[in-house]
Structure formats: structure tokens, C-alpha cells
Amino acid sequence: MRVLVVGSGGREHAIVRKLKENKTIDHIICAPGNGGIAADAECVDIKATDVEAMTDYAVSNDIDFVVVTPDDPLALGMVDAIEAKGIPCFGPRKNAAVIEASKVFSKNLMKKYGIPTAGYEVFDDAEKALAYVLEQNRWPAVIKADGLALGKGVLIAQNEEEAREAVKELMIDQSFGEAGNRVVVEEFMTGPEVSVLAFTDGKVIRPMISSMDHKRANDNDEGLNTGGMGTIAPSPFYTPEIAETCMREIFLPTVAAMNAEGRTFQGCLYFGLMLTPNGPRVVEYNCRFGDPETQVVLPLLKSDLFTIMQACHDGTLEDLDIEWSDQACACVIEASGGYPQKYGRGYEIFGLDENGQCEGVTVYHAGTRRGNGMYLTNGGRVLGITAVGRNLSEALDKAYEGVNRIGFKDMHYRTDIGGKLRDL
Ligand code: AMP
Ligand code: GLY
């Protein structure tokens, strides 16, 4: 089998490494990949969003199966295009990827099918949006761009001034382009956040181990929102009882709702949940594996990932038993100083061996490239230093021990990943 993985981040590296365990796969290609992925797969320089070039590549290189991972190619219909050529893919079609690509779609879906989420209103007019926020006079107010905005399209306003600024940024200045043509104004929720990724073939849904992201750039959840600065799995907040409630009230109803809308979802469906005092609520859906959630979830998967991916495509997920380790996993992101704003590139990374790894931890590469025989920084999030342990505390200790040995100029990382959860 020849398998093509589309994407270039730490998440894709984790997927590639897991796929390597399957003995029927003899060649893995990653497009575009990165410096560290190149030690595990053949990297081909095609942009993840170039649907036409990716499709041509798959057809002319005898690819047997394609894993489309990032949100933009899914929203652009890459799965539809490649499957139209007769090559099976893991990932939702365009009409199902809309569950992430449009917050207005997903909020309306949840309302229509009674799936618990924050109350909301939709606006395509800046004045009306602001008037509504001011009239509600409930703070903080949550204002979200409808479309994809690199995870940065959610603004939380603490007062009138910030609300004016948020509406202006999204709708008038269009900082996220057309994504801000419409906004969702949403009720503010409180409680621990949990990410649950789930495999689905459109008929059954199999949640993976729960995880928890740390989105803010700095310790104590301060600073700007990022793509994610670190993760732990499982989340100690996600009890079997809560899992059962989520299955009944959120996961199964979502699969059924997408089917009822003629938008059957196949692939990895990501539930961003908040465990509020009134029960679990959906904060957001993603149509794909999370990054860096994948980096802590897949190391705990005991079953074969490729078999599961094929079953999601074939509609045979019901026949599979999926087994998980009872250990814990932690991932600490080493980022470039300045991320998520301006940062430098091209710094030498210390502490890695020839394969971009380091003993005692698994190093998932995100923004790296090879140059002059070295690994160099090449993005905001550079590496995900990951370790499995008997419990969360042990996993975190091992991961941070790795962080102490691997680094680069101007490196920034959070020292408190999983901190509050160690002793729960
Ligand atoms: P999203 O991209 O929709 O996941 O939002 C990014 C982050 O903003 C979430 O992870 C939450 O921390 C926060 N957030 C989004 N919506 C709400 C809400 N309704 N109430 C409180 N926090 C929210
Ligand atoms: N870590 C959150 C995401 O992948 O969107």
C-alpha cells in the first residue's frame, strides 16, 4: 500500500508515525511535510491547499489511500476531488466539513437538533451585531467569525469598548477576510474544556481518549490565543458518567443530524466541549484531528490506525474493537519566541539526533526544516515534546525532561501544561 498524508504539522507527524506501525503499508508520502516528518516518510512539496496538484499527484503516483488532515483542504473539497478519481480517502467531504468551516452552520445544526451549546444570534451587519451585544449587556460577550480563521476568530469582550473593537476587527476591518462577513454572538460559558476526537463512518461513532489543550500563549492561561501550546490525555475531568452523557446528548445526535441533513460525516469529528455547571456543551466542532490533541491521543491507541481509517471510509467501523492504553500522555510545544505574532526562523535546534528524535521522548515536528545537515526552526510552533507515563504526573515529568534537553534560540514554551491537573 502507498499512503499519502496531506499536511505539515505535529499532528501529521503523529499520524505518519502511527501509520508506520501497519505492515500492509510499504510507503508513506507526506505533502508537504516538514524536516522531521522527512525522517519517517517521503516528503513531497505540494501545498496542502492545492487540491488540483494533490489530486494529480495521487493519481500519477499510484496512491492507494489518502489521509486529508488540515481544515482548509477539507473545506475546499479535497476528499471529493480525490475520491472522484477512485482513490479512497480518510476525511469528510466538503458538504460535511462545513461543520467546522461555518460556525453559523454548526450553531444552526445544534439548535435544530437540540444539541446542547451556548445560546446565540447570527449577524451580517456590524451595527446590528454591536447593538445586540450592548442591549444584552452581559459580560463577557463572545463574538465569533463565521468562517475559518486559523483558530483566532473568537473574540471575548469584557466590556463595551472591547465589544466595539471586536465587531470592528471582524466585520469592518475584516482581519480574517470573508470569514468575518457573518458573526455569531454567543452566551459566555464556564467550566473545564475537554477535547474529544471521534472516529466515525457516518453510522457509528467511536470516541478516542479525551484530551485537554492549552490555547493561551503564556503560563496561567495568559497572553494571546494560539493553535495550542500543549496537551494532556486523558482529561481527569472527563469521567465515564460525563462520557455517557456526551454520547447520548451530543455525539450520536450530531452523527444523526448530519445524516438527516444529507451531509454524512466520515472521518475524525472533533468535539470541543465545555463541562458547564449545567452539563456538557459544545463549544465548537472541528472536521479533523486536533493539533496538538492528536499528539497525545494517538500514542495511547493500541489498535491499528490504518485499519480504523479504512473502516471509516468503508462504513465498517461497527466491526472493529478499538483498544486504548490506560496510561497517560503529555505534549509540550516548543514555539518560536514571539509566536503567535512575529517570530524569527532558521535557528538551529539542539538536542536532536539524526532522525530528529531524542531518547526518552517522542519529538513531533511542526515547524522545522533540514538545512546544512541540521534541523532548523521554520514556523511558530516548532516541536511537540511528547511522553507517555503510568499517570499524568509521570508523563509530564518525562516530557519536561525532554524539553530541558531540546531547544533553540528564542524558544518559548509553557511551564504549566497539565499543571493544575497533576494531582486530580
Ligand atoms: P473556538 O474556536 O470556538 O473553540 O473558541 C476558542 C476558545 O474560545 C475556546 O476554546 C474557548 O476557550 C473560548 N470560547 C469560545 N466560545 C466560548 C463561549 N461561548 N464561552 C466561553 N468561552 C468560549
Ligand atoms: N487544538 C485545537 C485545534 O486543533 O483546533
Short mmCIF file of C-alpha atoms and ligand atoms in Angstrom, two decimals:
data_model
loop_
_atom_site.label_atom_id
_atom_site.label_comp_id
_atom_site.label_asym_id
_atom_site.label_seq_id
_atom_site.Cartn_x
_atom_site.Cartn_y
_atom_site.Cartn_z
CA MET A 1 0.00 0.00 0.00
CA ARG A 2 1.08 3.55 -0.76
CA VAL A 3 -0.48 6.10 1.58
CA LEU A 4 -0.44 9.87 1.15
CA VAL A 5 -0.88 12.12 4.23
CA VAL A 6 -1.77 15.75 3.48
CA GLY A 7 -0.41 18.40 5.85
CA SER A 8 2.76 19.58 7.56
CA GLY A 9 2.33 19.89 11.33
CA GLY A 10 2.97 17.98 14.53
CA ARG A 11 -0.40 16.35 14.11
CA GLU A 12 0.58 14.98 10.72
CA HIS A 13 3.87 13.73 12.16
CA ALA A 14 1.94 11.83 14.85
CA ILE A 15 -0.35 10.32 12.21
CA VAL A 16 2.59 9.31 9.99
CA ARG A 17 4.37 7.63 12.90
CA LYS A 18 1.26 5.70 13.87
CA LEU A 19 0.59 4.62 10.29
CA LYS A 20 4.14 3.24 10.11
CA GLU A 21 3.07 0.51 12.55
CA ASN A 22 0.85 -1.02 9.86
CA LYS A 23 2.61 -3.78 7.95
CA THR A 24 0.50 -3.54 4.79
CA ILE A 25 1.77 -0.02 4.14
CA ASP A 26 5.12 -0.06 2.42
CA HIS A 27 5.40 3.60 1.52
CA ILE A 28 4.15 6.75 3.23
CA ILE A 29 4.28 10.10 1.48
CA CYS A 30 3.55 13.36 3.27
CA ALA A 31 2.73 16.55 1.36
CA PRO A 32 4.22 18.96 2.10
CA GLY A 33 5.54 17.50 5.40
CA ASN A 34 8.44 19.08 7.28
CA GLY A 35 12.05 18.48 8.34
CA GLY A 36 11.21 15.90 11.00
CA ILE A 37 8.49 14.09 9.06
CA ALA A 38 11.11 13.52 6.35
CA ALA A 39 12.80 11.00 8.68
CA ASP A 40 9.60 8.92 8.69
CA ALA A 41 8.08 9.48 5.25
CA GLU A 42 8.87 10.77 1.78
CA CYS A 43 8.01 14.48 1.75
CA VAL A 44 6.68 15.99 -1.48
CA ASP A 45 6.49 19.72 -1.93
CA ILE A 46 2.81 20.28 -2.71
CA LYS A 47 0.81 22.87 -0.78
CA ALA A 48 -1.84 21.27 1.44
CA THR A 49 -4.46 23.57 -0.07
CA ASP A 50 -3.60 22.81 -3.71
CA VAL A 51 -6.47 20.44 -4.46
CA GLU A 52 -5.65 20.05 -8.13
CA ALA A 53 -1.92 19.34 -7.68
CA MET A 54 -2.60 16.94 -4.79
CA THR A 55 -5.18 15.05 -6.84
CA ASP A 56 -2.84 14.83 -9.84
CA TYR A 57 -0.06 13.61 -7.59
CA ALA A 58 -2.23 10.89 -6.04
CA VAL A 59 -3.38 9.69 -9.45
CA SER A 60 0.01 9.64 -11.13
CA ASN A 61 1.88 8.09 -8.20
CA ASP A 62 -0.27 5.01 -7.61
CA ILE A 63 -1.53 6.18 -4.24
CA ASP A 64 -3.89 3.65 -2.63
CA PHE A 65 -5.26 5.74 0.23
CA VAL A 66 -5.15 9.43 1.18
CA VAL A 67 -5.45 10.93 4.67
CA VAL A 68 -6.53 14.56 4.39
CA THR A 69 -5.81 16.17 7.76
CA PRO A 70 -5.98 20.03 7.83
CA ASP A 71 -9.21 22.04 7.81
CA ASP A 72 -8.68 24.13 4.66
CA PRO A 73 -8.22 21.31 2.12
CA LEU A 74 -11.21 19.52 3.66
CA ALA A 75 -13.32 22.68 3.37
CA LEU A 76 -12.10 23.11 -0.22
CA GLY A 77 -13.32 19.62 -1.18
CA MET A 78 -10.02 17.75 -1.50
CA VAL A 79 -11.65 14.48 -0.44
CA ASP A 80 -14.37 14.91 -3.07
CA ALA A 81 -11.77 15.61 -5.77
CA ILE A 82 -9.51 12.66 -4.93
CA GLU A 83 -12.35 10.19 -4.43
CA ALA A 84 -13.78 11.26 -7.79
CA LYS A 85 -10.63 9.69 -9.24
CA GLY A 86 -11.38 6.43 -7.46
CA ILE A 87 -8.84 6.77 -4.64
CA PRO A 88 -10.30 6.24 -1.14
CA CYS A 89 -9.68 8.94 1.48
CA PHE A 90 -9.94 9.41 5.23
CA GLY A 91 -11.68 12.72 5.93
CA PRO A 92 -15.08 14.29 5.40
CA ARG A 93 -16.39 15.52 2.08
CA LYS A 94 -16.86 19.24 1.54
CA ASN A 95 -20.54 19.21 2.44
CA ALA A 96 -19.73 17.66 5.83
CA ALA A 97 -16.55 19.70 6.50
CA VAL A 98 -18.87 22.71 6.75
CA ILE A 99 -19.48 21.64 10.36
CA GLU A 100 -16.17 23.37 11.08
CA ALA A 101 -15.94 25.76 8.13
CA SER A 102 -19.11 27.65 9.12
CA LYS A 103 -19.93 28.41 12.74
CA VAL A 104 -23.34 29.66 11.58
CA PHE A 105 -23.99 26.23 10.05
CA SER A 106 -22.87 24.36 13.17
CA LYS A 107 -24.83 26.58 15.58
CA ASN A 108 -27.97 26.25 13.48
CA LEU A 109 -27.46 22.48 13.30
CA MET A 110 -27.21 22.22 17.09
CA LYS A 111 -30.29 24.38 17.58
CA LYS A 112 -32.34 22.41 15.05
CA TYR A 113 -31.44 19.04 16.58
CA GLY A 114 -31.40 20.04 20.25
CA ILE A 115 -27.66 19.50 20.80
CA PRO A 116 -26.54 21.43 23.91
CA THR A 117 -24.48 24.55 23.14
CA ALA A 118 -24.32 28.23 24.12
CA GLY A 119 -27.31 30.36 23.11
CA TYR A 120 -26.52 32.64 20.14
CA GLU A 121 -27.64 35.05 17.43
CA VAL A 122 -26.21 35.48 13.92
CA PHE A 123 -25.50 38.87 12.31
CA ASP A 124 -24.28 40.01 8.91
CA ASP A 125 -24.44 43.68 9.85
CA ALA A 126 -21.85 45.24 12.18
CA GLU A 127 -24.19 47.83 13.68
CA LYS A 128 -26.86 45.28 14.48
CA ALA A 129 -24.32 42.89 15.97
CA LEU A 130 -22.97 45.59 18.28
CA ALA A 131 -26.45 46.86 19.18
CA TYR A 132 -27.39 43.32 20.22
CA VAL A 133 -24.30 42.89 22.39
CA LEU A 134 -24.93 46.22 24.11
CA GLU A 135 -28.61 45.51 24.60
CA GLN A 136 -27.81 42.12 26.17
CA ASN A 137 -25.36 43.89 28.46
CA ARG A 138 -24.00 40.54 29.69
CA TRP A 139 -20.24 40.31 30.06
CA PRO A 140 -18.04 38.81 28.90
CA ALA A 141 -19.61 38.65 25.43
CA VAL A 142 -18.39 36.07 22.90
CA ILE A 143 -18.14 37.19 19.27
CA LYS A 144 -17.07 34.66 16.62
CA ALA A 145 -16.27 34.91 12.94
CA ASP A 146 -18.40 32.52 10.88
CA GLY A 147 -15.56 31.13 8.75
CA LEU A 148 -12.11 29.57 9.20
CA ALA A 149 -9.69 31.98 10.88
CA LEU A 150 -6.68 29.89 11.94
CA GLY A 151 -8.30 29.36 15.34
CA LYS A 152 -8.15 33.10 16.03
CA GLY A 153 -11.66 34.18 15.01
CA VAL A 154 -13.15 34.03 18.52
CA LEU A 155 -13.09 37.29 20.45
CA ILE A 156 -14.16 37.56 24.06
CA ALA A 157 -15.13 41.12 25.04
CA GLN A 158 -15.11 42.10 28.71
CA ASN A 159 -16.83 45.44 28.22
CA GLU A 160 -18.44 47.80 25.69
CA GLU A 161 -15.14 49.14 24.42
CA GLU A 162 -13.78 45.66 23.70
CA ALA A 163 -17.06 44.68 22.04
CA ARG A 164 -16.84 47.67 19.68
CA GLU A 165 -13.24 46.74 18.92
CA ALA A 166 -14.14 43.06 18.31
CA VAL A 167 -17.00 43.80 15.93
CA LYS A 168 -14.81 46.30 14.09
CA GLU A 169 -11.92 43.84 13.79
CA LEU A 170 -14.09 41.00 12.46
CA MET A 171 -16.69 42.80 10.35
CA ILE A 172 -15.31 46.19 9.30
CA ASP A 173 -11.54 45.77 9.19
CA GLN A 174 -12.11 42.16 8.09
CA SER A 175 -8.95 40.95 9.83
CA PHE A 176 -9.94 37.39 8.90
CA GLY A 177 -11.22 38.27 5.43
CA GLU A 178 -14.57 36.89 4.39
CA ALA A 179 -14.64 34.67 7.48
CA GLY A 180 -15.99 37.74 9.28
CA ASN A 181 -18.80 38.59 6.86
CA ARG A 182 -21.12 37.00 9.36
CA VAL A 183 -20.60 36.69 13.10
CA VAL A 184 -22.12 34.62 15.86
CA VAL A 185 -22.72 36.40 19.16
CA GLU A 186 -22.79 33.80 21.85
CA GLU A 187 -23.53 33.34 25.51
CA PHE A 188 -20.37 33.01 27.65
CA MET A 189 -19.96 29.59 29.24
CA THR A 190 -17.73 28.48 32.11
CA GLY A 191 -16.19 25.17 33.13
CA PRO A 192 -13.27 22.94 32.17
CA GLU A 193 -12.72 22.45 28.45
CA VAL A 194 -12.27 18.96 27.05
CA SER A 195 -11.46 17.85 23.52
CA VAL A 196 -12.95 14.59 22.31
CA LEU A 197 -11.85 13.35 18.91
CA ALA A 198 -14.00 10.59 17.48
CA PHE A 199 -13.77 8.18 14.57
CA THR A 200 -16.97 7.88 12.58
CA ASP A 201 -18.03 6.16 9.39
CA GLY A 202 -21.33 8.04 9.37
CA LYS A 203 -23.10 5.17 11.10
CA VAL A 204 -21.32 4.50 14.35
CA ILE A 205 -19.09 6.83 16.32
CA ARG A 206 -16.11 5.76 18.40
CA PRO A 207 -14.73 8.46 20.68
CA MET A 208 -10.99 8.43 21.28
CA ILE A 209 -9.38 9.10 24.65
CA SER A 210 -10.24 12.59 25.89
CA SER A 211 -7.63 15.32 25.97
CA MET A 212 -7.12 18.90 27.02
CA ASP A 213 -5.46 21.69 25.08
CA HIS A 214 -3.82 24.84 26.48
CA LYS A 215 -4.66 27.57 23.99
CA ARG A 216 -3.14 30.70 25.54
CA ALA A 217 0.48 31.56 24.80
CA ASN A 218 1.67 32.02 28.40
CA ASP A 219 1.54 30.35 31.79
CA ASN A 220 -1.63 30.73 33.88
CA ASP A 221 -3.66 30.94 30.66
CA GLU A 222 -2.43 34.45 29.96
CA GLY A 223 -1.50 36.03 26.65
CA LEU A 224 -2.88 35.56 23.17
CA ASN A 225 -4.78 32.57 21.84
CA THR A 226 -2.59 30.19 19.85
CA GLY A 227 -3.12 26.99 17.90
CA GLY A 228 -2.35 25.15 21.17
CA MET A 229 0.72 25.22 23.45
CA GLY A 230 0.43 21.76 24.94
CA THR A 231 -1.93 18.90 25.67
CA ILE A 232 -2.54 16.09 28.10
CA ALA A 233 -4.61 12.91 27.78
CA PRO A 234 -6.85 11.68 29.22
CA SER A 235 -8.62 14.64 30.83
CA PRO A 236 -9.26 13.91 34.51
CA PHE A 237 -12.48 15.94 34.24
CA TYR A 238 -13.98 13.63 31.65
CA THR A 239 -15.48 10.93 33.85
CA PRO A 240 -17.22 7.82 32.48
CA GLU A 241 -20.52 9.38 33.52
CA ILE A 242 -19.85 12.56 31.56
CA ALA A 243 -18.70 10.46 28.62
CA GLU A 244 -22.02 8.64 28.65
CA THR A 245 -23.96 11.91 28.73
CA CYS A 246 -21.89 13.23 25.82
CA MET A 247 -22.52 10.08 23.80
CA ARG A 248 -26.28 10.33 24.35
CA GLU A 249 -26.77 14.08 24.09
CA ILE A 250 -24.01 15.19 21.74
CA PHE A 251 -22.08 12.54 19.77
CA LEU A 252 -24.88 10.30 18.50
CA PRO A 253 -27.25 13.24 17.85
CA THR A 254 -24.52 15.00 15.81
CA VAL A 255 -23.94 11.98 13.57
CA ALA A 256 -27.70 11.59 13.12
CA ALA A 257 -28.15 15.31 12.43
CA MET A 258 -25.51 15.32 9.71
CA ASN A 259 -27.15 12.28 8.09
CA ALA A 260 -30.58 13.93 8.28
CA GLU A 261 -29.13 16.99 6.53
CA GLY A 262 -27.73 14.82 3.73
CA ARG A 263 -24.19 15.61 4.92
CA THR A 264 -22.96 12.25 6.23
CA PHE A 265 -19.71 12.80 8.11
CA GLN A 266 -16.92 10.23 7.71
CA GLY A 267 -13.50 10.73 9.28
CA CYS A 268 -12.43 12.32 12.55
CA LEU A 269 -15.03 14.51 14.18
CA TYR A 270 -13.67 16.73 16.93
CA PHE A 271 -15.91 17.88 19.75
CA GLY A 272 -14.65 20.92 21.67
CA LEU A 273 -16.66 20.65 24.87
CA MET A 274 -17.14 22.74 27.95
CA LEU A 275 -18.23 20.96 31.11
CA THR A 276 -20.55 23.67 32.43
CA PRO A 277 -22.45 23.56 35.72
CA ASN A 278 -25.50 22.68 33.59
CA GLY A 279 -23.80 19.78 31.84
CA PRO A 280 -21.54 19.33 28.81
CA ARG A 281 -21.99 21.86 25.99
CA VAL A 282 -20.41 22.04 22.54
CA VAL A 283 -18.03 24.98 22.14
CA GLU A 284 -17.10 24.04 18.60
CA TYR A 285 -16.84 21.21 16.13
CA ASN A 286 -13.76 20.55 14.04
CA CYS A 287 -13.91 18.33 10.98
CA ARG A 288 -10.47 16.82 11.64
CA PHE A 289 -7.89 15.70 14.17
CA GLY A 290 -6.89 18.48 16.58
CA ASP A 291 -3.36 19.81 16.83
CA PRO A 292 -1.77 19.22 19.41
CA GLU A 293 -4.51 16.85 20.70
CA THR A 294 -3.55 14.17 18.18
CA GLN A 295 -0.01 14.11 19.57
CA VAL A 296 -1.28 12.86 22.97
CA VAL A 297 -4.20 10.73 21.78
CA LEU A 298 -2.56 8.55 19.13
CA PRO A 299 0.31 7.32 21.35
CA LEU A 300 -2.39 5.80 23.59
CA LEU A 301 -4.11 3.98 20.73
CA LYS A 302 -3.30 0.28 20.92
CA SER A 303 -5.24 -0.72 17.80
CA ASP A 304 -4.05 -0.19 14.24
CA LEU A 305 -4.80 3.33 13.00
CA PHE A 306 -4.81 2.47 9.31
CA THR A 307 -7.38 -0.32 9.81
CA ILE A 308 -9.63 2.18 11.61
CA MET A 309 -9.20 4.79 8.88
CA GLN A 310 -10.10 2.27 6.21
CA ALA A 311 -13.18 1.22 8.21
CA CYS A 312 -14.28 4.87 8.49
CA HIS A 313 -14.11 5.09 4.72
CA ASP A 314 -15.70 1.69 4.04
CA GLY A 315 -18.53 2.07 6.57
CA THR A 316 -17.42 -0.95 8.61
CA LEU A 317 -16.42 0.73 11.86
CA GLU A 318 -19.03 -1.26 13.77
CA ASP A 319 -16.98 -4.44 13.22
CA LEU A 320 -13.88 -3.05 14.92
CA ASP A 321 -12.82 -3.21 18.54
CA ILE A 322 -10.69 -0.19 19.27
CA GLU A 323 -8.35 -0.55 22.23
CA TRP A 324 -6.75 2.20 24.29
CA SER A 325 -3.89 2.17 26.73
CA ASP A 326 -4.69 3.04 30.35
CA GLN A 327 -1.58 5.20 30.57
CA ALA A 328 -1.36 8.99 30.22
CA CYS A 329 0.36 11.20 27.66
CA ALA A 330 1.63 14.78 27.68
CA CYS A 331 2.89 17.06 24.90
CA VAL A 332 4.69 20.36 25.48
CA ILE A 333 5.00 22.66 22.48
CA GLU A 334 8.30 24.42 21.92
CA ALA A 335 7.43 27.58 20.00
CA SER A 336 9.40 30.38 18.41
CA GLY A 337 9.71 33.47 20.65
CA GLY A 338 7.03 35.95 19.54
CA TYR A 339 4.51 33.31 18.39
CA PRO A 340 1.56 33.71 17.70
CA GLN A 341 2.71 37.08 16.34
CA LYS A 342 6.05 37.88 14.68
CA TYR A 343 8.93 35.43 15.17
CA GLY A 344 12.27 34.50 13.64
CA ARG A 345 13.09 31.40 11.63
CA GLY A 346 16.12 29.39 10.66
CA TYR A 347 17.62 28.81 14.13
CA GLU A 348 19.50 25.61 14.77
CA ILE A 349 17.69 23.12 17.01
CA PHE A 350 19.88 21.49 19.66
CA GLY A 351 19.43 18.11 21.28
CA LEU A 352 18.06 16.10 18.35
CA ASP A 353 19.66 13.03 16.78
CA GLU A 354 19.89 12.38 13.03
CA ASN A 355 16.26 11.35 12.87
CA GLY A 356 15.11 14.46 14.70
CA GLN A 357 14.39 12.45 17.85
CA CYS A 358 15.73 12.39 21.41
CA GLU A 359 15.89 9.45 23.79
CA GLY A 360 13.16 9.19 26.39
CA VAL A 361 10.60 11.28 24.50
CA THR A 362 8.87 11.33 21.13
CA VAL A 363 9.54 14.53 19.22
CA TYR A 364 6.76 15.53 16.84
CA HIS A 365 7.99 18.12 14.39
CA ALA A 366 5.71 21.02 13.45
CA GLY A 367 7.70 23.97 12.08
CA THR A 368 11.09 22.51 11.17
CA ARG A 369 13.19 22.00 8.08
CA ARG A 370 16.58 20.48 7.26
CA GLY A 371 19.48 22.72 6.31
CA ASN A 372 23.26 22.12 6.30
CA GLY A 373 22.71 18.74 7.93
CA MET A 374 20.88 20.34 10.87
CA TYR A 375 17.29 20.73 11.98
CA LEU A 376 16.24 24.39 11.78
CA THR A 377 13.19 26.24 13.11
CA ASN A 378 10.68 27.07 10.40
CA GLY A 379 7.41 28.13 11.99
CA GLY A 380 5.59 29.35 15.08
CA ARG A 381 5.05 26.02 16.73
CA VAL A 382 8.33 24.18 16.20
CA LEU A 383 8.29 20.89 18.15
CA GLY A 384 5.92 18.90 20.35
CA ILE A 385 7.91 17.09 23.04
CA THR A 386 5.75 14.13 23.99
CA ALA A 387 5.91 11.35 26.56
CA VAL A 388 3.73 8.52 27.82
CA GLY A 389 3.73 7.63 31.53
CA ARG A 390 1.85 5.47 34.01
CA ASN A 391 -0.04 8.57 35.07
CA LEU A 392 -0.23 12.21 34.08
CA SER A 393 2.42 13.32 36.52
CA GLU A 394 4.94 10.83 35.17
CA ALA A 395 4.13 11.72 31.54
CA LEU A 396 4.57 15.44 32.29
CA ASP A 397 7.86 14.90 34.12
CA LYS A 398 9.26 12.90 31.20
CA ALA A 399 8.06 15.44 28.62
CA TYR A 400 9.55 18.39 30.53
CA GLU A 401 12.78 16.47 30.99
CA GLY A 402 12.91 16.29 27.18
CA VAL A 403 12.12 20.00 26.93
CA ASN A 404 15.21 20.69 29.05
CA ARG A 405 17.40 18.88 26.57
CA ILE A 406 15.98 20.17 23.27
CA GLY A 407 15.93 23.81 22.31
CA PHE A 408 16.80 26.71 20.03
CA LYS A 409 17.38 30.46 20.17
CA ASP A 410 14.42 32.49 21.50
CA MET A 411 12.46 29.35 22.35
CA HIS A 412 9.19 29.83 24.22
CA TYR A 413 7.15 27.18 25.98
CA ARG A 414 4.65 26.97 28.81
CA THR A 415 5.92 25.58 32.09
CA ASP A 416 2.44 24.72 33.38
CA ILE A 417 1.00 22.26 30.87
CA GLY A 418 -1.32 19.96 32.82
CA GLY A 419 -0.12 21.74 35.94
CA LYS A 420 -3.42 22.08 37.71
CA LEU A 421 -4.40 18.53 36.86
CA ARG A 422 -1.39 16.63 38.16
CA ASP A 423 -2.95 15.74 41.45
CA LEU A 424 -6.61 15.44 40.45
P1 AMP B 1 -13.45 28.04 19.39
O1 AMP B 1 -12.51 28.39 18.27
O2 AMP B 1 -14.89 28.22 19.05
O3 AMP B 1 -13.12 26.75 20.05
O4 AMP B 1 -13.13 29.11 20.54
C1 AMP B 1 -11.80 29.29 21.02
C2 AMP B 1 -11.82 29.37 22.51
O5 AMP B 1 -12.62 30.46 22.96
C3 AMP B 1 -12.43 28.15 23.17
O6 AMP B 1 -11.52 27.12 23.32
C4 AMP B 1 -12.91 28.72 24.49
O7 AMP B 1 -11.85 28.78 25.41
C5 AMP B 1 -13.32 30.11 24.13
N1 AMP B 1 -14.76 30.16 23.88
C6 AMP B 1 -15.40 30.00 22.72
N2 AMP B 1 -16.74 30.09 22.86
C7 AMP B 1 -16.96 30.31 24.16
C8 AMP B 1 -18.15 30.53 24.94
N3 AMP B 1 -19.36 30.52 24.40
N4 AMP B 1 -17.99 30.72 26.26
C9 AMP B 1 -16.76 30.75 26.83
N5 AMP B 1 -15.62 30.58 26.15
C10 AMP B 1 -15.70 30.38 24.83
N1 GLY B 2 -6.07 22.37 19.20
C1 GLY B 2 -7.27 22.87 18.66
C2 GLY B 2 -7.45 22.62 17.23
O1 GLY B 2 -6.82 21.78 16.62
O2 GLY B 2 -8.27 23.29 16.63
#
